[in-house]
Amino acid sequence: MSKYVNPFTDIGFKIIFGQPASKNLLITLLNELLTGEHHITELTFLDKEDHADNVSDKGIIYDLYCRTASGEYIIVEMQNRWHSNFLDRTLYYVCRAVSRQIESPSSKEVPVPEDSMTAREPLVAYGKQYRLPTIYGIFLMNFKEENLEAKFRTDTVLSDRDTGKIVNPHLRQIYLQFPYFIKDLSDCHTLYDKLIYALKNMSNWNRMPDALKEQVFEHLARLAAVADLSEENRIAYDKALDRYRVNQIVEEDERRKNEEMRRKAAEEGMKEGMKKGRKEGMEKGEQKKQIEIARKMRKDGISIDMIIKYTGLQSSDIENL
């Protein structure tokens, strides 16, 4: 058994990134993801549950939901298995977070006496109440999504379709497809690559590799050590790990089943093609034989009608001999 928790289990992900002691590790990961775009100095964990407004509305429970010291909101989701409409779900999550930032205009009205005839005016200009902070949706995926490009990282923005110019910078989504990250540790020269490499492979380690000497990996090792889990977290993690392994077995069986079906289909197609090819070859050979007979009969002065009768060829074929 690995010394470290598997970050692609729900409880493993929350142990590594979702507790107060892991805040600095999360900040480091986010800053590496947002290098050149934004630098986080401090963040606050928010209530991960976004309650529905009414019984027919859909509530949300984020894996991680936090706000930076400068006012940006960040959703971090780990998804271990593919499910249909995954990209729609991620868009819904981000849009839900966006909509929650807009307060009702009625809440900004100036209180006036009930008998006053003065019209109520908002405290702020109409347009300013729609000013938004940037909302980041960061999605760690332990599967390949067919509707994304076949690469590890995909960044999405709201931009002009023709020019690519960003129209609104306040909605950002980052998708990380871990199956496409295939670098060896010797090829990981940046902290960003090393962090991704560690997250992908740490569930197979009994100790941190010597090449991961940065302090952040010492912190990661302390947070993720299975032996240091509380009894409650250990029980929850063991159950989550069992589900993870069962899911892997089911997916592997399904993959092998599909491969076997494709192999059999290919073999059947090959057999059918060979059978059809032999039949066509025999037909062509027979036709060639009949043409040769017809040529000899024509040379001997036998009438076309008789040649047609004994060879089965068309009159046009015989006339062209």
C-alpha positions as a Markdown table, in Angstrom:
| # | Residue | x | y | z |
|---|---|---|---|---|
| 1 | Met | 0.0 | 0.0 | 0.0 |
| 2 | Ser | 1.2 | 3.5 | -0.8 |
| 3 | Lys | 2.5 | 5.8 | 1.9 |
| 4 | Tyr | 0.5 | 8.7 | 0.5 |
| 5 | Val | -3.2 | 9.2 | -0.1 |
| 6 | Asn | -4.6 | 9.1 | -3.6 |
| 7 | Pro | -5.5 | 12.6 | -4.6 |
| 8 | Phe | -8.1 | 11.3 | -7.1 |
| 9 | Thr | -10.3 | 10.0 | -4.3 |
| 10 | Asp | -12.7 | 12.6 | -2.8 |
| 11 | Ile | -11.3 | 12.3 | 0.7 |
| 12 | Gly | -7.7 | 12.2 | -0.6 |
| 13 | Phe | -8.2 | 15.4 | -2.5 |
| 14 | Lys | -9.7 | 17.2 | 0.4 |
| 15 | Ile | -6.9 | 16.0 | 2.8 |
| 16 | Ile | -4.3 | 17.4 | 0.5 |
| 17 | Phe | -6.0 | 20.7 | -0.5 |
| 18 | Gly | -9.1 | 21.3 | 1.5 |
| 19 | Gln | -8.1 | 21.7 | 5.1 |
| 20 | Pro | -6.6 | 24.8 | 6.8 |
| 21 | Ala | -3.2 | 23.2 | 7.1 |
| 22 | Ser | -3.1 | 22.8 | 3.3 |
| 23 | Lys | -3.9 | 26.4 | 2.4 |
| 24 | Asn | -0.3 | 27.3 | 1.5 |
| 25 | Leu | 0.0 | 24.2 | -0.7 |
| 26 | Leu | -3.2 | 25.1 | -2.5 |
| 27 | Ile | -1.9 | 28.7 | -3.0 |
| 28 | Thr | 1.3 | 27.3 | -4.5 |
| 29 | Leu | -0.6 | 25.1 | -6.9 |
| 30 | Leu | -2.9 | 27.9 | -8.0 |
| 31 | Asn | -0.1 | 30.4 | -8.5 |
| 32 | Glu | 1.7 | 27.9 | -10.7 |
| 33 | Leu | -1.4 | 27.4 | -12.7 |
| 34 | Leu | -2.0 | 31.2 | -13.0 |
| 35 | Thr | 1.6 | 32.3 | -13.6 |
| 36 | Gly | 1.7 | 35.5 | -15.6 |
| 37 | Glu | -2.0 | 36.1 | -15.0 |
| 38 | His | -2.6 | 36.4 | -11.3 |
| 39 | His | -0.6 | 36.0 | -8.0 |
| 40 | Ile | -2.4 | 34.9 | -4.9 |
| 41 | Thr | -1.1 | 36.1 | -1.5 |
| 42 | Glu | -3.9 | 34.8 | 0.7 |
| 43 | Leu | -7.2 | 33.0 | 0.3 |
| 44 | Thr | -10.2 | 32.1 | 2.4 |
| 45 | Phe | -12.1 | 28.8 | 2.3 |
| 46 | Leu | -15.8 | 29.4 | 1.7 |
| 47 | Asp | -18.8 | 27.3 | 2.4 |
| 48 | Lys | -18.6 | 24.6 | -0.3 |
| 49 | Glu | -22.3 | 24.1 | -0.4 |
| 50 | Asp | -24.3 | 26.5 | -2.7 |
| 51 | His | -27.9 | 26.0 | -1.5 |
| 52 | Ala | -30.8 | 26.1 | -4.0 |
| 53 | Asp | -33.2 | 29.0 | -3.9 |
| 54 | Asn | -36.2 | 26.8 | -4.2 |
| 55 | Val | -37.0 | 23.1 | -4.1 |
| 56 | Ser | -36.9 | 22.7 | -7.9 |
| 57 | Asp | -33.5 | 24.4 | -8.2 |
| 58 | Lys | -30.3 | 22.4 | -8.2 |
| 59 | Gly | -28.0 | 22.9 | -5.3 |
| 60 | Ile | -24.2 | 22.5 | -5.6 |
| 61 | Ile | -21.5 | 21.1 | -3.4 |
| 62 | Tyr | -18.1 | 22.2 | -4.7 |
| 63 | Asp | -15.0 | 20.3 | -3.8 |
| 64 | Leu | -13.2 | 23.5 | -3.0 |
| 65 | Tyr | -14.6 | 27.1 | -3.1 |
| 66 | Cys | -12.4 | 30.0 | -1.9 |
| 67 | Arg | -11.9 | 33.7 | -2.3 |
| 68 | Thr | -8.5 | 35.4 | -2.6 |
| 69 | Ala | -7.4 | 38.4 | -0.6 |
| 70 | Ser | -7.8 | 40.6 | -3.8 |
| 71 | Gly | -11.4 | 39.4 | -4.3 |
| 72 | Glu | -11.2 | 36.7 | -7.0 |
| 73 | Tyr | -13.3 | 33.5 | -6.5 |
| 74 | Ile | -11.9 | 30.1 | -7.3 |
| 75 | Ile | -13.7 | 26.8 | -7.7 |
| 76 | Val | -11.4 | 23.7 | -7.7 |
| 77 | Glu | -13.0 | 20.4 | -8.7 |
| 78 | Met | -11.5 | 16.9 | -8.9 |
| 79 | Gln | -13.3 | 14.5 | -11.2 |
| 80 | Asn | -12.0 | 10.9 | -11.2 |
| 81 | Arg | -14.4 | 9.3 | -13.7 |
| 82 | Trp | -15.9 | 10.5 | -17.0 |
| 83 | His | -19.6 | 11.3 | -17.0 |
| 84 | Ser | -21.9 | 12.6 | -19.7 |
| 85 | Asn | -22.3 | 16.4 | -20.0 |
| 86 | Phe | -19.2 | 17.0 | -17.8 |
| 87 | Leu | -18.4 | 20.3 | -19.6 |
| 88 | Asp | -21.9 | 21.5 | -19.2 |
| 89 | Arg | -21.7 | 20.8 | -15.5 |
| 90 | Thr | -18.5 | 22.7 | -15.1 |
| 91 | Leu | -20.0 | 25.7 | -17.0 |
| 92 | Tyr | -23.1 | 25.5 | -14.7 |
| 93 | Tyr | -20.8 | 25.6 | -11.6 |
| 94 | Val | -18.9 | 28.7 | -12.8 |
| 95 | Cys | -22.1 | 30.5 | -13.9 |
| 96 | Arg | -23.7 | 29.7 | -10.6 |
| 97 | Ala | -20.8 | 31.3 | -8.8 |
| 98 | Val | -21.0 | 34.3 | -11.1 |
| 99 | Ser | -24.7 | 34.8 | -10.5 |
| 100 | Arg | -24.2 | 34.7 | -6.7 |
| 101 | Gln | -22.0 | 37.8 | -6.9 |
| 102 | Ile | -24.8 | 40.1 | -8.2 |
| 103 | Glu | -26.8 | 41.4 | -5.4 |
| 104 | Ser | -30.5 | 42.2 | -5.9 |
| 105 | Pro | -30.9 | 45.8 | -6.9 |
| 106 | Ser | -33.7 | 46.1 | -4.4 |
| 107 | Ser | -31.2 | 45.5 | -1.6 |
| 108 | Lys | -29.4 | 48.7 | -2.6 |
| 109 | Glu | -32.3 | 51.1 | -2.4 |
| 110 | Val | -32.2 | 54.1 | -0.1 |
| 111 | Pro | -34.7 | 53.7 | 2.7 |
| 112 | Val | -37.4 | 56.3 | 2.6 |
| 113 | Pro | -40.5 | 57.0 | 4.7 |
| 114 | Glu | -43.6 | 55.1 | 3.7 |
| 115 | Asp | -45.6 | 58.2 | 3.1 |
| 116 | Ser | -42.9 | 59.8 | 1.0 |
| 117 | Met | -43.7 | 60.5 | -2.7 |
| 118 | Thr | -40.0 | 60.5 | -3.5 |
| 119 | Ala | -39.0 | 57.8 | -6.0 |
| 120 | Arg | -36.5 | 55.2 | -4.7 |
| 121 | Glu | -33.1 | 55.5 | -6.2 |
| 122 | Pro | -30.3 | 53.0 | -5.9 |
| 123 | Leu | -27.2 | 53.9 | -3.9 |
| 124 | Val | -24.9 | 53.0 | -6.8 |
| 125 | Ala | -25.1 | 53.6 | -10.5 |
| 126 | Tyr | -27.1 | 50.9 | -12.4 |
| 127 | Gly | -24.0 | 49.6 | -14.3 |
| 128 | Lys | -21.8 | 49.4 | -11.2 |
| 129 | Gln | -24.0 | 46.8 | -9.5 |
| 130 | Tyr | -23.0 | 44.4 | -12.3 |
| 131 | Arg | -19.3 | 44.7 | -11.8 |
| 132 | Leu | -17.9 | 41.2 | -11.2 |
| 133 | Pro | -14.8 | 39.7 | -9.6 |
| 134 | Thr | -13.0 | 37.1 | -11.7 |
| 135 | Ile | -14.3 | 33.6 | -11.3 |
| 136 | Tyr | -11.9 | 30.8 | -11.9 |
| 137 | Gly | -13.0 | 27.2 | -12.4 |
| 138 | Ile | -10.2 | 24.8 | -12.2 |
| 139 | Phe | -11.0 | 21.1 | -13.0 |
| 140 | Leu | -8.6 | 18.3 | -12.4 |
| 141 | Met | -9.6 | 15.3 | -14.5 |
| 142 | Asn | -8.4 | 11.7 | -14.2 |
| 143 | Phe | -9.9 | 10.9 | -17.6 |
| 144 | Lys | -9.9 | 12.1 | -21.2 |
| 145 | Glu | -12.8 | 14.3 | -22.3 |
| 146 | Glu | -13.5 | 13.8 | -26.0 |
| 147 | Asn | -14.9 | 17.4 | -26.4 |
| 148 | Leu | -11.6 | 18.9 | -25.4 |
| 149 | Glu | -8.4 | 18.9 | -27.3 |
| 150 | Ala | -6.1 | 15.9 | -26.8 |
| 151 | Lys | -3.7 | 17.7 | -24.5 |
| 152 | Phe | -3.1 | 18.1 | -20.8 |
| 153 | Arg | -4.2 | 21.7 | -20.2 |
| 154 | Thr | -7.0 | 23.6 | -21.9 |
| 155 | Asp | -7.7 | 27.2 | -20.9 |
| 156 | Thr | -11.0 | 28.8 | -21.9 |
| 157 | Val | -11.9 | 32.5 | -22.0 |
| 158 | Leu | -14.8 | 34.6 | -23.3 |
| 159 | Ser | -13.2 | 35.9 | -26.5 |
| 160 | Asp | -14.1 | 37.2 | -30.0 |
| 161 | Arg | -14.5 | 34.2 | -32.3 |
| 162 | Asp | -12.6 | 35.9 | -35.2 |
| 163 | Thr | -9.8 | 37.7 | -33.6 |
| 164 | Gly | -9.4 | 35.7 | -30.3 |
| 165 | Lys | -9.3 | 39.0 | -28.3 |
| 166 | Ile | -10.7 | 38.5 | -24.8 |
| 167 | Val | -14.1 | 40.2 | -24.4 |
| 168 | Asn | -14.6 | 39.6 | -20.7 |
| 169 | Pro | -11.7 | 38.5 | -18.5 |
| 170 | His | -13.9 | 37.6 | -15.5 |
| 171 | Leu | -14.9 | 34.0 | -16.4 |
| 172 | Arg | -12.0 | 31.6 | -16.6 |
| 173 | Gln | -12.0 | 27.8 | -16.9 |
| 174 | Ile | -8.9 | 25.6 | -16.7 |
| 175 | Tyr | -9.1 | 21.9 | -17.6 |
| 176 | Leu | -6.3 | 19.5 | -16.6 |
| 177 | Gln | -6.6 | 16.1 | -18.3 |
| 178 | Phe | -4.1 | 14.0 | -16.3 |
| 179 | Pro | -3.9 | 11.0 | -18.7 |
| 180 | Tyr | -2.2 | 13.4 | -21.2 |
| 181 | Phe | 0.5 | 14.3 | -18.7 |
| 182 | Ile | 3.2 | 11.8 | -19.7 |
| 183 | Lys | 6.4 | 13.5 | -18.7 |
| 184 | Asp | 9.1 | 11.6 | -16.7 |
| 185 | Leu | 10.4 | 13.3 | -13.5 |
| 186 | Ser | 13.7 | 13.9 | -15.3 |
| 187 | Asp | 11.8 | 16.1 | -17.8 |
| 188 | Cys | 10.0 | 18.2 | -15.2 |
| 189 | His | 12.1 | 21.3 | -14.8 |
| 190 | Thr | 9.6 | 23.7 | -13.3 |
| 191 | Leu | 7.7 | 23.6 | -10.0 |
| 192 | Tyr | 4.5 | 23.5 | -12.0 |
| 193 | Asp | 5.5 | 20.3 | -13.8 |
| 194 | Lys | 6.8 | 18.7 | -10.6 |
| 195 | Leu | 3.6 | 19.4 | -8.8 |
| 196 | Ile | 1.5 | 17.8 | -11.6 |
| 197 | Tyr | 3.9 | 14.9 | -11.7 |
| 198 | Ala | 3.6 | 14.4 | -7.9 |
| 199 | Leu | -0.2 | 14.5 | -8.0 |
| 200 | Lys | -0.4 | 12.0 | -10.8 |
| 201 | Asn | 2.1 | 9.5 | -9.3 |
| 202 | Met | 2.2 | 9.9 | -5.5 |
| 203 | Ser | -0.3 | 7.2 | -4.8 |
| 204 | Asn | 2.3 | 4.7 | -6.0 |
| 205 | Trp | 5.2 | 6.0 | -3.8 |
| 206 | Asn | 6.5 | 4.9 | -0.5 |
| 207 | Arg | 8.6 | 8.1 | -0.3 |
| 208 | Met | 9.1 | 11.3 | -2.1 |
| 209 | Pro | 11.7 | 11.1 | -5.0 |
| 210 | Asp | 15.0 | 12.7 | -4.3 |
| 211 | Ala | 14.5 | 15.1 | -7.2 |
| 212 | Leu | 11.5 | 16.7 | -5.4 |
| 213 | Lys | 13.6 | 18.7 | -2.9 |
| 214 | Glu | 11.5 | 21.8 | -2.7 |
| 215 | Gln | 9.9 | 22.6 | 0.7 |
| 216 | Val | 6.4 | 22.3 | -0.9 |
| 217 | Phe | 6.9 | 18.6 | -1.4 |
| 218 | Glu | 7.9 | 18.1 | 2.2 |
| 219 | His | 4.6 | 19.8 | 3.1 |
| 220 | Leu | 2.8 | 17.6 | 0.7 |
| 221 | Ala | 4.4 | 14.5 | 2.1 |
| 222 | Arg | 3.3 | 15.5 | 5.7 |
| 223 | Leu | -0.3 | 16.3 | 4.6 |
| 224 | Ala | -0.7 | 13.2 | 2.5 |
| 225 | Ala | 0.8 | 10.6 | 4.8 |
| 226 | Val | -1.7 | 7.8 | 5.3 |
| 227 | Ala | -0.2 | 6.9 | 8.7 |
| 228 | Asp | -0.9 | 10.4 | 10.0 |
| 229 | Leu | -4.6 | 10.4 | 9.2 |
| 230 | Ser | -7.1 | 10.6 | 12.0 |
| 231 | Glu | -9.1 | 7.5 | 12.7 |
| 232 | Glu | -12.2 | 9.1 | 11.1 |
| 233 | Asn | -10.3 | 10.2 | 8.0 |
| 234 | Arg | -8.5 | 6.8 | 7.7 |
| 235 | Ile | -11.9 | 5.0 | 7.7 |
| 236 | Ala | -13.3 | 7.4 | 5.2 |
| 237 | Tyr | -10.2 | 7.1 | 3.0 |
| 238 | Asp | -10.1 | 3.3 | 3.1 |
| 239 | Lys | -13.7 | 3.3 | 1.9 |
| 240 | Ala | -13.0 | 5.9 | -0.8 |
| 241 | Leu | -9.9 | 4.0 | -2.0 |
| 242 | Asp | -11.9 | 0.7 | -2.2 |
| 243 | Arg | -14.5 | 2.5 | -4.4 |
| 244 | Tyr | -11.7 | 3.9 | -6.5 |
| 245 | Arg | -10.1 | 0.5 | -7.1 |
| 246 | Val | -13.5 | -1.1 | -7.8 |
| 247 | Asn | -14.2 | 1.6 | -10.4 |
| 248 | Gln | -10.8 | 1.0 | -12.0 |
| 249 | Ile | -11.5 | -2.7 | -12.2 |
| 250 | Val | -14.9 | -2.1 | -13.8 |
| 251 | Glu | -13.5 | 0.4 | -16.3 |
| 252 | Glu | -10.6 | -1.9 | -17.2 |
| 253 | Asp | -13.1 | -4.8 | -17.7 |
| 254 | Glu | -15.2 | -2.5 | -19.9 |
| 255 | Arg | -12.1 | -1.4 | -21.8 |
| 256 | Arg | -11.0 | -5.0 | -22.5 |
| 257 | Lys | -14.6 | -6.0 | -23.4 |
| 258 | Asn | -14.7 | -3.1 | -26.0 |
| 259 | Glu | -11.3 | -4.0 | -27.3 |
| 260 | Glu | -12.3 | -7.7 | -27.7 |
| 261 | Met | -15.5 | -6.6 | -29.5 |
| 262 | Arg | -13.5 | -4.4 | -31.9 |
| 263 | Arg | -11.0 | -7.2 | -32.5 |
| 264 | Lys | -13.7 | -9.7 | -33.3 |
| 265 | Ala | -15.5 | -7.1 | -35.6 |
| 266 | Ala | -12.2 | -6.5 | -37.4 |
| 267 | Glu | -11.6 | -10.2 | -37.8 |
| 268 | Glu | -15.1 | -10.7 | -39.1 |
| 269 | Gly | -14.7 | -7.8 | -41.5 |
| 270 | Met | -11.4 | -9.3 | -42.7 |
| 271 | Lys | -12.9 | -12.7 | -43.2 |
| 272 | Glu | -15.9 | -11.2 | -45.1 |
| 273 | Gly | -13.5 | -9.1 | -47.2 |
| 274 | Met | -11.4 | -12.1 | -48.1 |
| 275 | Lys | -14.5 | -14.1 | -48.9 |
| 276 | Lys | -15.8 | -11.3 | -51.1 |
| 277 | Gly | -12.4 | -10.9 | -52.7 |
| 278 | Arg | -12.2 | -14.6 | -53.6 |
| 279 | Lys | -15.6 | -14.6 | -55.0 |
| 280 | Glu | -14.9 | -11.5 | -57.1 |
| 281 | Gly | -11.6 | -13.0 | -58.2 |
| 282 | Met | -13.3 | -16.3 | -59.3 |
| 283 | Glu | -15.9 | -14.3 | -61.2 |
| 284 | Lys | -13.3 | -12.3 | -63.0 |
| 285 | Gly | -11.3 | -15.4 | -63.8 |
| 286 | Glu | -14.4 | -17.1 | -65.2 |
| 287 | Gln | -15.2 | -14.1 | -67.2 |
| 288 | Lys | -11.7 | -13.9 | -68.6 |
| 289 | Lys | -11.9 | -17.6 | -69.5 |
| 290 | Gln | -15.2 | -17.1 | -71.3 |
| 291 | Ile | -13.8 | -14.1 | -73.2 |
| 292 | Glu | -10.9 | -16.3 | -74.4 |
| 293 | Ile | -13.3 | -19.0 | -75.6 |
| 294 | Ala | -15.4 | -16.4 | -77.4 |
| 295 | Arg | -12.3 | -15.0 | -79.1 |
| 296 | Lys | -11.5 | -18.5 | -80.5 |
| 297 | Met | -15.1 | -19.1 | -81.6 |
| 298 | Arg | -15.2 | -15.7 | -83.3 |
| 299 | Lys | -11.9 | -16.5 | -85.1 |
| 300 | Asp | -13.4 | -19.8 | -86.3 |
| 301 | Gly | -16.3 | -17.9 | -87.8 |
| 302 | Ile | -19.0 | -19.0 | -85.3 |
| 303 | Ser | -22.0 | -16.5 | -85.2 |
| 304 | Ile | -22.3 | -14.0 | -82.4 |
| 305 | Asp | -25.7 | -15.6 | -81.3 |
| 306 | Met | -24.0 | -19.0 | -80.8 |
| 307 | Ile | -21.1 | -17.4 | -78.9 |
| 308 | Ile | -23.6 | -15.7 | -76.6 |
| 309 | Lys | -25.5 | -18.9 | -76.1 |
| 310 | Tyr | -22.4 | -20.9 | -75.0 |
| 311 | Thr | -20.4 | -18.2 | -73.1 |
| 312 | Gly | -23.1 | -16.1 | -71.6 |
| 313 | Leu | -21.3 | -12.9 | -72.6 |
| 314 | Gln | -23.0 | -9.8 | -73.8 |
| 315 | Ser | -23.1 | -9.0 | -77.6 |
| 316 | Ser | -21.2 | -5.8 | -76.8 |
| 317 | Asp | -18.4 | -7.7 | -75.2 |
| 318 | Ile | -18.1 | -10.0 | -78.2 |
| 319 | Glu | -18.2 | -7.2 | -80.8 |
| 320 | Asn | -15.3 | -5.5 | -79.0 |
| 321 | Leu | -13.1 | -8.6 | -79.2 |
